[in-house]
Amino acid sequence: MQSTIYYKPSSSHNFQYPWKSSKNPACKTFKASLKSPSLASSLRSQITYELEGGVNNDGIESSNPTKLPVVIRRYGKVSRYFWDGNRVQLLSVDGGGSSGASFCFNLDKVVEASSLAVRNFFIPKQVSENYTGYVKWKFLHRVFSSALQVLATQAMFRAIGFGYSRSLTSAAALNWVLKDGLGRLSRCIYTASLASAFDTNLKRVRFSTSLLFTLSIGVELFTPIFPQHFLLLASLANVAKQMSLACYMATSPPIHRSFAIAGNLAEVSAKSQIQSVCFDNLGLMLAAVLNLSLKNNQRLQAGLPFILYPIFSAVDLFGIYQGLKYVHLQTLTKDRIEIIIDTWISFGYVPSPEEVSKDEGINFMWTKGNESWRIRIGCLNPKGQLPKLTAMAMQSVCNEDYYFICTEIFYRGLARTREQGILLCVHEGARTVDVIMGLLQACYVRKALRSSMWESMMKGSDSSDLVIKEWFKLIDDSKQYVQRQFGPMNKQMVSQGWGSKNILLNTEEQTRYSYMDD
């Protein structure tokens, strides 16, 4: 437990320091007494803590001690150093002690000390203000998730005939091993194929896999109804569980890092394990109480999981969804930079990670990219329709350019709706600064293309001379805008705590082009 030392200057005490000269003879006498060996030994080994009523460890009660200007706050108590003429003592000054042997029970102080002890047990010392809200929703999520897992495990034991005379132990064990083996294999394949998404789409992947985990528990609950298909159902459920576990382990470090404001990532991770263990045990207790209350009614006990599953799963997912709102990531991704740049272009300031977190949300795949002129980082798709503007944009690229911007046409949804978008192609030698500058220029171009003038021109033909002329004029204007605005915007990003040295891109967005002059 850490202690904090406060210097509190006071003009009321008469203590004089031995290195300060004084014309008062009494001060000289006191100065001489300070040089005695008793003080040296006191400072080395006899600094004591008050036990009760201002009595030191030797049982000697101090009388009229001299206050020293050092105050310590520790374990929720306020103490101060005193000099009694022989030694330095640390006495309580927050009203917690009492004289003599009398004892006064103070309920408010007991509650305050208990809440402080609980907070120190669960909450790290130096974390952001939003961490407490995250832990509250985590408590709700872990308790009901743990209770659901207990009910699902009971259902699976019932499906393989655990505890019945007709059960075949070897067959049940073989089925259990097979479903675990298939789950671990799927976990490896899933982790390898989706590794980059853990950084670029952390909240979306975390919530999606949590939803998958909840569905897997529902599949396990159905195993007693179809015991002949136990291996198939249990394997499917375990595959989903292993994928969720892989996502949980991969996304936990960046979430913990967003809360560790003093670089105390290990402490935040350790406290997270303590929280998970305690909250899960409460969930086990909840499931045990429900089972014990229905032990005399076997039919109702068997149907209990199907009654509680929709309620507990809804509370579990709601807790996860609300908890992710308190996670404010400072790392830059393509989506977060777009939010930052759009705010800068429209309002002239860089939003904080908390503001971006609210706008970003979970951002599901089926709600992503519904806006017009969607910006994409990557390479041209030769299977799609490439307008004439794209070919001319590539012809204007030189070796000194670290990126170029062009338009593309893609089809979205089952109805194959034709949409136009903006493509940012990045050179293989580009740095993080170049990517941010390219996105700044692309966002400026998108705002211009959404104007009524450009909409009317693009409805006609995107290969007309007027459109081509206006396009290259827009590209020149956007470059000048980037040169003027990038410096101030980058300074505000650093001051807001954004990690502007690196940008996290997925596999497709990491594609680069190289320049070849034939």
Coordinates of C-alpha atoms in Angstrom, one line a residue:
M1 CA 0.0 0.0 0.0
Q2 CA 1.3 3.4 -1.0
S3 CA 1.5 6.3 1.4
T4 CA 1.5 10.0 0.4
I5 CA 3.5 12.6 2.3
Y6 CA 2.3 16.1 2.4
Y7 CA 4.3 19.1 3.6
K8 CA 2.1 21.4 5.7
P9 CA 3.9 24.6 6.8
S10 CA 2.8 25.9 10.2
S11 CA 3.6 29.0 12.1
S12 CA 2.2 27.7 15.4
H13 CA 4.9 25.2 16.3
N14 CA 8.1 26.2 18.1
F15 CA 10.3 23.6 16.6
Q16 CA 13.6 25.0 15.2
Y17 CA 15.8 23.2 12.7
P18 CA 19.4 22.5 14.0
W19 CA 21.0 24.1 10.9
K20 CA 19.1 27.4 11.4
S21 CA 20.7 30.0 13.7
S22 CA 18.6 31.8 16.4
K23 CA 19.3 34.4 18.9
N24 CA 16.9 32.9 21.4
P25 CA 18.9 31.0 24.1
A26 CA 16.0 28.5 24.6
C27 CA 16.3 27.7 20.9
K28 CA 20.1 27.0 21.4
T29 CA 19.3 24.7 24.2
F30 CA 16.7 22.8 22.1
K31 CA 19.1 22.7 19.2
A32 CA 21.7 21.0 21.4
S33 CA 19.2 18.5 22.5
L34 CA 18.5 17.6 18.9
K35 CA 22.1 16.7 18.3
S36 CA 21.9 14.0 21.0
P37 CA 22.2 10.4 20.0
S38 CA 18.6 9.7 21.1
L39 CA 17.2 11.7 18.2
A40 CA 19.5 10.0 15.6
S41 CA 18.4 6.6 16.8
S42 CA 14.8 7.7 16.8
L43 CA 15.0 8.9 13.2
R44 CA 16.7 5.6 12.1
S45 CA 14.7 3.0 13.9
Q46 CA 12.2 4.5 16.4
I47 CA 9.7 6.3 14.2
T48 CA 6.6 4.9 15.7
Y49 CA 2.9 4.7 14.8
E50 CA 0.1 5.6 17.1
L51 CA -1.9 2.7 18.3
E52 CA -4.7 4.2 20.5
G53 CA -5.1 7.5 22.1
G54 CA -1.7 9.0 21.2
V55 CA 0.3 6.2 22.9
N56 CA 3.5 5.1 21.2
N57 CA 4.8 1.6 20.8
D58 CA 6.6 1.8 24.2
G59 CA 3.4 2.6 26.0
I60 CA 4.5 6.1 26.8
E61 CA 1.8 8.8 26.4
S62 CA 3.2 12.0 24.9
S63 CA 2.4 15.3 26.6
N64 CA 2.3 18.6 24.6
P65 CA 4.3 17.3 21.7
T66 CA 5.7 19.8 19.1
K67 CA 4.0 19.6 15.6
L68 CA 6.3 18.8 12.7
P69 CA 5.2 20.1 9.2
V70 CA 4.9 16.7 7.6
V71 CA 1.5 15.0 7.3
I72 CA 0.9 11.4 5.9
R73 CA -2.3 10.0 4.5
R74 CA -2.3 6.2 4.6
Y75 CA -5.0 3.6 4.7
G76 CA -7.6 6.3 4.8
K77 CA -6.1 7.9 8.0
V78 CA -4.4 11.2 8.4
S79 CA -1.4 11.2 10.6
R80 CA 1.2 13.8 11.5
Y81 CA 4.8 13.7 12.9
F82 CA 5.4 15.1 16.4
W83 CA 8.5 15.7 18.5
D84 CA 8.0 15.0 22.3
G85 CA 11.5 16.0 23.3
N86 CA 13.0 12.5 23.0
R87 CA 11.8 11.0 19.8
V88 CA 9.7 11.5 16.7
Q89 CA 6.2 10.1 16.8
L90 CA 3.5 9.6 14.1
L91 CA 0.1 10.4 15.7
S92 CA -3.4 10.4 14.2
V93 CA -4.9 13.8 13.6
D94 CA -8.1 12.9 11.8
G95 CA -10.1 12.4 15.0
G96 CA -9.9 8.6 14.8
G97 CA -8.0 8.2 18.1
S98 CA -9.2 8.7 21.6
S99 CA -7.5 9.4 24.9
G100 CA -7.1 6.7 27.5
A101 CA -8.6 3.3 27.1
S102 CA -12.1 4.5 26.0
F103 CA -13.4 3.3 22.7
C104 CA -16.0 5.1 20.6
F105 CA -17.6 3.3 17.7
N106 CA -18.0 5.5 14.7
L107 CA -20.2 3.9 12.0
D108 CA -19.4 6.5 9.4
K109 CA -15.7 5.9 9.7
V110 CA -16.2 2.1 9.6
V111 CA -18.2 2.4 6.4
E112 CA -15.6 4.8 4.9
A113 CA -12.7 2.5 5.8
S114 CA -14.5 -0.5 4.5
S115 CA -15.4 1.1 1.2
L116 CA -11.8 2.4 0.9
A117 CA -10.5 -1.1 1.5
V118 CA -12.8 -2.6 -1.1
R119 CA -11.8 0.1 -3.6
N120 CA -8.1 -0.5 -3.0
F121 CA -8.7 -4.3 -3.5
F122 CA -10.5 -4.0 -6.8
I123 CA -9.4 -0.7 -8.3
P124 CA -5.8 0.2 -9.3
K125 CA -4.1 3.3 -7.9
Q126 CA -3.7 5.3 -11.1
V127 CA -6.3 4.8 -13.7
S128 CA -8.6 7.1 -15.8
E129 CA -11.8 8.4 -14.4
N130 CA -14.0 6.2 -16.6
Y131 CA -12.5 3.0 -15.2
T132 CA -15.0 2.8 -12.3
G133 CA -17.9 2.9 -14.7
Y134 CA -16.3 0.1 -16.8
V135 CA -15.9 -2.1 -13.6
K136 CA -19.5 -1.6 -12.6
W137 CA -20.8 -2.9 -16.0
K138 CA -18.2 -5.7 -15.9
F139 CA -19.6 -6.8 -12.6
L140 CA -23.0 -7.2 -14.2
H141 CA -21.6 -9.0 -17.2
R142 CA -19.4 -11.5 -15.3
V143 CA -22.0 -12.5 -12.7
F144 CA -24.7 -13.4 -15.2
S145 CA -22.3 -14.9 -17.7
S146 CA -20.8 -17.2 -14.9
A147 CA -24.3 -18.2 -13.8
L148 CA -25.2 -19.1 -17.4
Q149 CA -22.1 -21.2 -17.8
V150 CA -23.0 -23.2 -14.7
L151 CA -26.5 -23.9 -16.0
A152 CA -25.0 -24.9 -19.4
T153 CA -22.5 -27.3 -17.8
Q154 CA -25.3 -29.0 -15.9
A155 CA -27.2 -29.4 -19.1
M156 CA -24.3 -31.1 -20.8
F157 CA -23.7 -33.5 -17.9
R158 CA -27.4 -34.4 -18.1
A159 CA -27.1 -35.0 -21.8
I160 CA -24.2 -37.5 -21.5
G161 CA -26.0 -39.3 -18.6
F162 CA -23.6 -38.1 -15.9
G163 CA -24.7 -39.8 -12.6
Y164 CA -26.9 -42.4 -14.2
S165 CA -26.2 -46.1 -14.2
R166 CA -26.7 -46.5 -17.9
S167 CA -24.0 -44.0 -18.8
L168 CA -20.8 -45.1 -20.5
T169 CA -17.9 -43.3 -18.9
S170 CA -15.4 -44.0 -21.6
A171 CA -17.8 -42.9 -24.4
A172 CA -18.7 -39.7 -22.5
A173 CA -15.0 -38.9 -21.9
L174 CA -14.2 -39.5 -25.6
N175 CA -17.0 -37.1 -26.7
W176 CA -15.7 -34.5 -24.3
V177 CA -12.1 -34.8 -25.5
L178 CA -13.2 -34.6 -29.1
K179 CA -15.3 -31.5 -28.7
D180 CA -12.4 -29.8 -26.8
G181 CA -9.9 -30.7 -29.5
L182 CA -12.1 -29.4 -32.3
G183 CA -12.7 -26.1 -30.4
R184 CA -8.9 -25.5 -29.9
L185 CA -8.2 -26.2 -33.5
S186 CA -10.9 -23.7 -34.6
R187 CA -9.5 -21.2 -32.1
C188 CA -6.1 -21.3 -33.8
I189 CA -7.6 -20.9 -37.3
Y190 CA -9.8 -18.0 -36.1
T191 CA -6.9 -16.2 -34.4
A192 CA -4.6 -16.5 -37.4
S193 CA -7.2 -15.2 -39.9
L194 CA -8.5 -12.3 -37.8
A195 CA -5.4 -11.1 -36.0
S196 CA -5.4 -7.5 -37.5
A197 CA -9.0 -6.9 -36.7
F198 CA -8.3 -7.2 -33.0
D199 CA -6.6 -3.8 -33.2
T200 CA -8.5 -2.0 -35.9
N201 CA -12.1 -3.1 -34.9
L202 CA -11.6 -3.9 -31.3
K203 CA -15.0 -3.0 -29.9
R204 CA -16.9 -4.5 -32.7
V205 CA -15.0 -7.8 -32.6
R206 CA -15.2 -7.9 -28.8
F207 CA -19.0 -7.5 -28.7
S208 CA -19.6 -9.8 -31.7
T209 CA -17.7 -12.6 -30.1
S210 CA -19.5 -12.0 -26.8
L211 CA -22.7 -12.4 -28.7
L212 CA -21.3 -15.6 -30.2
F213 CA -20.3 -16.9 -26.7
T214 CA -23.9 -16.3 -25.5
L215 CA -25.3 -18.2 -28.4
S216 CA -22.9 -21.1 -27.7
I217 CA -24.3 -21.4 -24.2
G218 CA -27.8 -21.7 -25.7
V219 CA -26.6 -24.5 -27.9
E220 CA -25.2 -26.3 -24.8
L221 CA -28.6 -26.0 -23.1
F222 CA -30.2 -27.9 -26.0
T223 CA -27.9 -30.9 -25.6
P224 CA -30.2 -32.8 -23.1
I225 CA -33.0 -32.5 -25.7
F226 CA -30.9 -34.1 -28.4
P227 CA -28.5 -36.4 -26.5
Q228 CA -27.8 -38.5 -29.6
H229 CA -26.3 -35.4 -31.2
F230 CA -24.2 -34.5 -28.2
L231 CA -20.9 -34.5 -30.0
L232 CA -22.1 -32.3 -32.8
L233 CA -23.8 -29.7 -30.6
A234 CA -21.1 -29.6 -28.0
S235 CA -18.4 -29.3 -30.6
L236 CA -20.2 -26.3 -32.3
A237 CA -20.7 -24.7 -28.9
N238 CA -17.1 -25.2 -27.9
V239 CA -15.8 -23.8 -31.2
A240 CA -17.8 -20.6 -30.6
K241 CA -16.5 -20.5 -27.0
Q242 CA -12.8 -20.9 -28.0
M243 CA -13.2 -18.1 -30.6
S244 CA -14.7 -15.8 -28.0
L245 CA -11.9 -16.7 -25.6
A246 CA -9.2 -15.9 -28.2
C247 CA -10.8 -12.5 -28.8
Y248 CA -11.1 -11.8 -25.1
M249 CA -7.4 -12.6 -24.5
A250 CA -6.3 -10.6 -27.6
T251 CA -8.4 -7.5 -26.8
S252 CA -7.8 -7.3 -23.1
P253 CA -4.3 -5.7 -23.2
P254 CA -5.3 -2.7 -25.3
I255 CA -8.4 -2.1 -23.1
H256 CA -6.2 -2.2 -20.0
R257 CA -3.7 0.1 -21.6
S258 CA -6.4 2.7 -22.2
F259 CA -7.0 2.9 -18.5
A260 CA -3.4 2.8 -17.3
I261 CA -2.5 6.5 -17.2
A262 CA 0.8 6.0 -15.4
G263 CA 2.1 3.0 -17.3
N264 CA 0.9 0.6 -14.6
L265 CA -0.4 -1.9 -17.1
A266 CA 0.6 -4.9 -15.0
E267 CA -1.3 -3.6 -12.0
V268 CA -4.4 -3.0 -14.1
S269 CA -4.2 -6.5 -15.5
A270 CA -3.7 -8.0 -12.1
K271 CA -6.7 -6.1 -10.7
S272 CA -8.8 -7.3 -13.7
Q273 CA -8.0 -10.9 -12.8
I274 CA -9.1 -10.3 -9.2
Q275 CA -12.4 -8.7 -10.4
S276 CA -13.1 -11.6 -12.8
V277 CA -12.5 -14.2 -10.1
C278 CA -14.7 -12.5 -7.5
F279 CA -17.5 -11.7 -9.9
D280 CA -17.5 -15.2 -11.4
N281 CA -17.7 -16.7 -7.9
L282 CA -20.8 -14.5 -7.3
G283 CA -22.3 -15.9 -10.4
L284 CA -21.5 -19.5 -9.2
M285 CA -23.3 -18.7 -5.9
L286 CA -26.3 -17.3 -7.8
A287 CA -26.6 -20.5 -9.9
A288 CA -26.1 -22.7 -6.8
V289 CA -28.9 -20.8 -4.9
L290 CA -31.3 -21.2 -7.8
N291 CA -30.5 -24.9 -8.0
L292 CA -30.9 -25.5 -4.3
S293 CA -34.2 -23.6 -4.2
L294 CA -35.6 -26.1 -6.8
K295 CA -34.0 -29.3 -5.7
N296 CA -37.3 -30.8 -4.7
N297 CA -38.9 -30.2 -8.1
Q298 CA -36.8 -32.0 -10.7
R299 CA -39.0 -31.0 -13.6
L300 CA -38.8 -27.3 -12.8
Q301 CA -35.1 -27.6 -12.2
A302 CA -34.6 -29.1 -15.6
G303 CA -36.6 -26.3 -17.2
L304 CA -34.9 -23.6 -15.2
P305 CA -32.1 -22.9 -17.8
F306 CA -34.6 -22.3 -20.6
I307 CA -36.4 -19.8 -18.5
L308 CA -33.4 -18.0 -17.3
Y309 CA -31.3 -18.1 -20.5
P310 CA -33.1 -15.2 -22.4
I311 CA -33.1 -13.0 -19.2
F312 CA -29.5 -13.7 -18.1
S313 CA -28.1 -13.5 -21.7
A314 CA -29.8 -10.1 -22.3
V315 CA -28.4 -8.7 -19.0
D316 CA -24.9 -10.1 -19.9
L317 CA -24.8 -8.6 -23.4
F318 CA -26.2 -5.3 -22.1
G319 CA -23.4 -5.1 -19.5
I320 CA -20.8 -5.8 -22.2
Y321 CA -22.2 -3.2 -24.5
Q322 CA -22.4 -0.5 -21.8
G323 CA -18.9 -1.4 -20.5
L324 CA -17.4 -0.9 -23.9
K325 CA -18.7 2.7 -23.9
Y326 CA -16.2 3.5 -21.1
V327 CA -13.2 2.2 -23.1
H328 CA -11.6 5.2 -24.7
L329 CA -8.8 4.0 -27.0
Q330 CA -6.0 6.5 -27.8
T331 CA -4.6 4.5 -30.8
L332 CA -5.3 5.7 -34.3
T333 CA -7.2 3.6 -36.8
K334 CA -8.7 4.6 -40.1
D335 CA -12.2 5.1 -38.7
R336 CA -11.0 7.1 -35.7
I337 CA -8.9 9.4 -37.9
E338 CA -11.9 10.0 -40.1
I339 CA -13.9 11.1 -37.1
I340 CA -11.1 13.4 -36.0
I341 CA -10.6 14.9 -39.4
D342 CA -14.3 15.4 -40.1
T343 CA -14.6 17.2 -36.8
W344 CA -11.5 19.4 -37.6
I345 CA -12.9 20.3 -41.0
S346 CA -16.3 21.2 -39.7
F347 CA -15.6 22.7 -36.3
G348 CA -11.8 23.5 -36.3
Y349 CA -10.8 21.4 -33.3
V350 CA -9.6 17.9 -32.6
P351 CA -12.0 15.8 -30.4
S352 CA -10.7 13.9 -27.4
P353 CA -10.6 10.1 -27.2
E354 CA -13.8 10.1 -25.1
E355 CA -15.7 12.1 -27.8
V356 CA -14.4 9.9 -30.6
S357 CA -15.4 6.8 -28.5
K358 CA -19.0 8.1 -28.3
D359 CA -19.1 8.7 -32.1
E360 CA -17.3 5.4 -32.9
G361 CA -19.5 3.1 -30.8
I362 CA -19.6 -0.6 -31.6
N363 CA -19.9 0.1 -35.3
F364 CA -21.3 -3.2 -36.6
M365 CA -20.4 -4.5 -40.0
W366 CA -23.9 -4.1 -41.3
T367 CA -24.1 -0.4 -40.3
K368 CA -20.6 0.5 -41.6
G369 CA -20.2 2.5 -44.7
N370 CA -23.8 3.8 -45.2
E371 CA -22.6 7.3 -45.9
S372 CA -22.0 8.6 -49.4
W373 CA -18.5 8.8 -50.9
R374 CA -17.0 6.2 -48.5
I375 CA -13.2 6.5 -48.1
R376 CA -11.2 3.3 -48.5
I377 CA -7.4 2.7 -48.1
G378 CA -6.0 0.0 -50.3
C379 CA -5.5 -0.8 -54.0
L380 CA -7.7 -0.6 -57.0
N381 CA -10.0 -3.5 -57.7
P382 CA -9.5 -4.5 -61.4
K383 CA -12.8 -6.5 -61.4
G384 CA -14.8 -3.4 -60.6
Q385 CA -15.7 -0.5 -62.8
L386 CA -12.9 2.1 -62.9
P387 CA -13.9 5.6 -64.1
K388 CA -11.7 7.7 -66.4
L389 CA -10.8 9.9 -63.5
T390 CA -9.0 7.0 -61.9
A391 CA -6.8 6.3 -64.9
M392 CA -5.9 10.0 -65.2
A393 CA -5.2 10.2 -61.5
M394 CA -2.7 7.3 -61.8
Q395 CA -1.1 9.0 -64.9
S396 CA -0.4 12.1 -62.8
V397 CA 1.5 10.2 -60.1
C398 CA 5.2 10.9 -59.8
N399 CA 8.0 9.2 -57.8
E400 CA 7.9 12.0 -55.1
D401 CA 4.3 11.3 -54.2
Y402 CA 3.6 9.2 -51.2
Y403 CA -0.1 8.7 -52.0
F404 CA -2.7 9.5 -54.6
I405 CA -6.5 9.9 -54.4
C406 CA -8.9 8.6 -57.0
T407 CA -12.6 7.6 -57.3
E408 CA -14.0 4.1 -57.5
I409 CA -17.3 2.4 -58.2
F410 CA -18.5 -0.5 -56.0
Y411 CA -21.8 -2.4 -55.4
R412 CA -23.3 -2.8 -52.0
G413 CA -25.8 -5.1 -50.5
L414 CA -27.8 -7.9 -52.0
A415 CA -29.6 -5.5 -54.3
R416 CA -26.2 -4.6 -55.8
T417 CA -26.7 -0.9 -55.4
R418 CA -24.2 1.2 -57.4
E419 CA -22.1 3.5 -55.1
Q420 CA -19.2 5.8 -55.7
G421 CA -16.3 6.1 -53.3
I422 CA -12.9 7.6 -52.7
L423 CA -9.8 5.4 -52.8
L424 CA -6.5 6.4 -51.0
C425 CA -3.6 4.5 -52.5
V426 CA -0.5 4.7 -50.3
H427 CA 3.1 4.4 -51.6
E428 CA 5.3 1.6 -50.0
G429 CA 7.7 4.2 -48.6
A430 CA 5.0 6.3 -46.9
R431 CA 5.1 7.1 -43.2
T432 CA 2.3 7.5 -40.7
V433 CA 2.3 11.2 -41.3
D434 CA 1.8 10.7 -45.0
V435 CA -1.2 8.4 -44.3
I436 CA -2.8 11.0 -42.0
M437 CA -2.2 13.7 -44.6
G438 CA -3.7 11.5 -47.3
L439 CA -6.8 11.0 -45.2
L440 CA -7.0 14.7 -44.5
Q441 CA -7.0 15.4 -48.2
A442 CA -9.5 12.6 -48.9
C443 CA -11.9 14.0 -46.3
Y444 CA -11.6 17.5 -47.7
V445 CA -12.3 16.1 -51.2
R446 CA -15.3 14.1 -49.9
K447 CA -16.9 17.2 -48.4
A448 CA -16.6 19.0 -51.7
L449 CA -18.0 16.0 -53.7
R450 CA -21.1 16.0 -51.4
S451 CA -22.0 19.5 -52.6
S452 CA -24.9 20.1 -55.0
M453 CA -22.5 21.3 -57.8
W454 CA -20.6 18.0 -57.8
E455 CA -23.6 15.9 -57.5
S456 CA -25.1 17.4 -60.6
M457 CA -21.9 17.0 -62.6
M458 CA -21.4 13.4 -61.6
K459 CA -24.9 12.5 -62.6
G460 CA -24.0 13.3 -66.1
S461 CA -20.7 11.8 -67.0
D462 CA -17.6 11.3 -64.9
S463 CA -15.4 11.4 -68.0
S464 CA -16.4 14.8 -69.5
D465 CA -13.8 17.5 -69.9
L466 CA -15.6 19.7 -67.3
V467 CA -15.6 17.0 -64.6
I468 CA -11.9 16.2 -65.2
K469 CA -10.9 19.8 -65.1
E470 CA -12.8 20.5 -61.9
W471 CA -11.5 17.3 -60.4
F472 CA -7.8 18.3 -60.8
K473 CA -8.6 21.7 -59.5
L474 CA -10.2 20.1 -56.4
I475 CA -7.1 18.0 -55.9
D476 CA -4.8 21.1 -56.1
D477 CA -7.1 23.0 -53.6
S478 CA -7.1 20.0 -51.2
K479 CA -3.3 19.8 -51.3
Q480 CA -3.0 23.4 -50.3
Y481 CA -5.5 22.9 -47.5
V482 CA -3.5 20.0 -46.2
Q483 CA -0.3 22.1 -46.2
R484 CA -2.0 24.8 -44.1
Q485 CA -4.0 22.6 -41.7
F486 CA -2.0 19.6 -41.0
G487 CA 0.5 21.2 -38.6
P488 CA -2.1 22.8 -36.3
M489 CA -4.2 19.6 -36.4
N490 CA -1.3 17.4 -35.6
K491 CA -0.3 19.5 -32.6
Q492 CA -3.9 19.3 -31.2
M493 CA -3.9 15.6 -31.7
V494 CA -0.7 15.2 -29.6
S495 CA -2.1 17.5 -26.9
Q496 CA -5.3 15.5 -26.7
G497 CA -3.3 12.3 -26.0
W498 CA -3.6 10.6 -29.4
G499 CA -0.8 8.2 -30.3
S500 CA 0.0 9.9 -33.7
K501 CA 3.3 8.0 -34.2
N502 CA 1.6 4.9 -35.4
I503 CA -1.7 4.1 -37.2
L504 CA -3.3 0.6 -37.0
L505 CA -4.5 -0.7 -40.4
N506 CA -6.0 -4.0 -41.3
T507 CA -4.6 -6.4 -43.9
E508 CA -6.4 -4.8 -46.8
E509 CA -5.4 -1.3 -45.8
Q510 CA -1.8 -2.2 -45.5
T511 CA -1.5 -2.8 -49.3
R512 CA 1.0 -0.4 -50.9
Y513 CA 1.9 0.5 -54.4
S514 CA 5.3 1.1 -55.9
Y515 CA 6.2 3.6 -58.7
M516 CA 7.6 2.4 -61.9
D517 CA 8.7 4.9 -64.6
D518 CA 8.7 3.1 -68.0

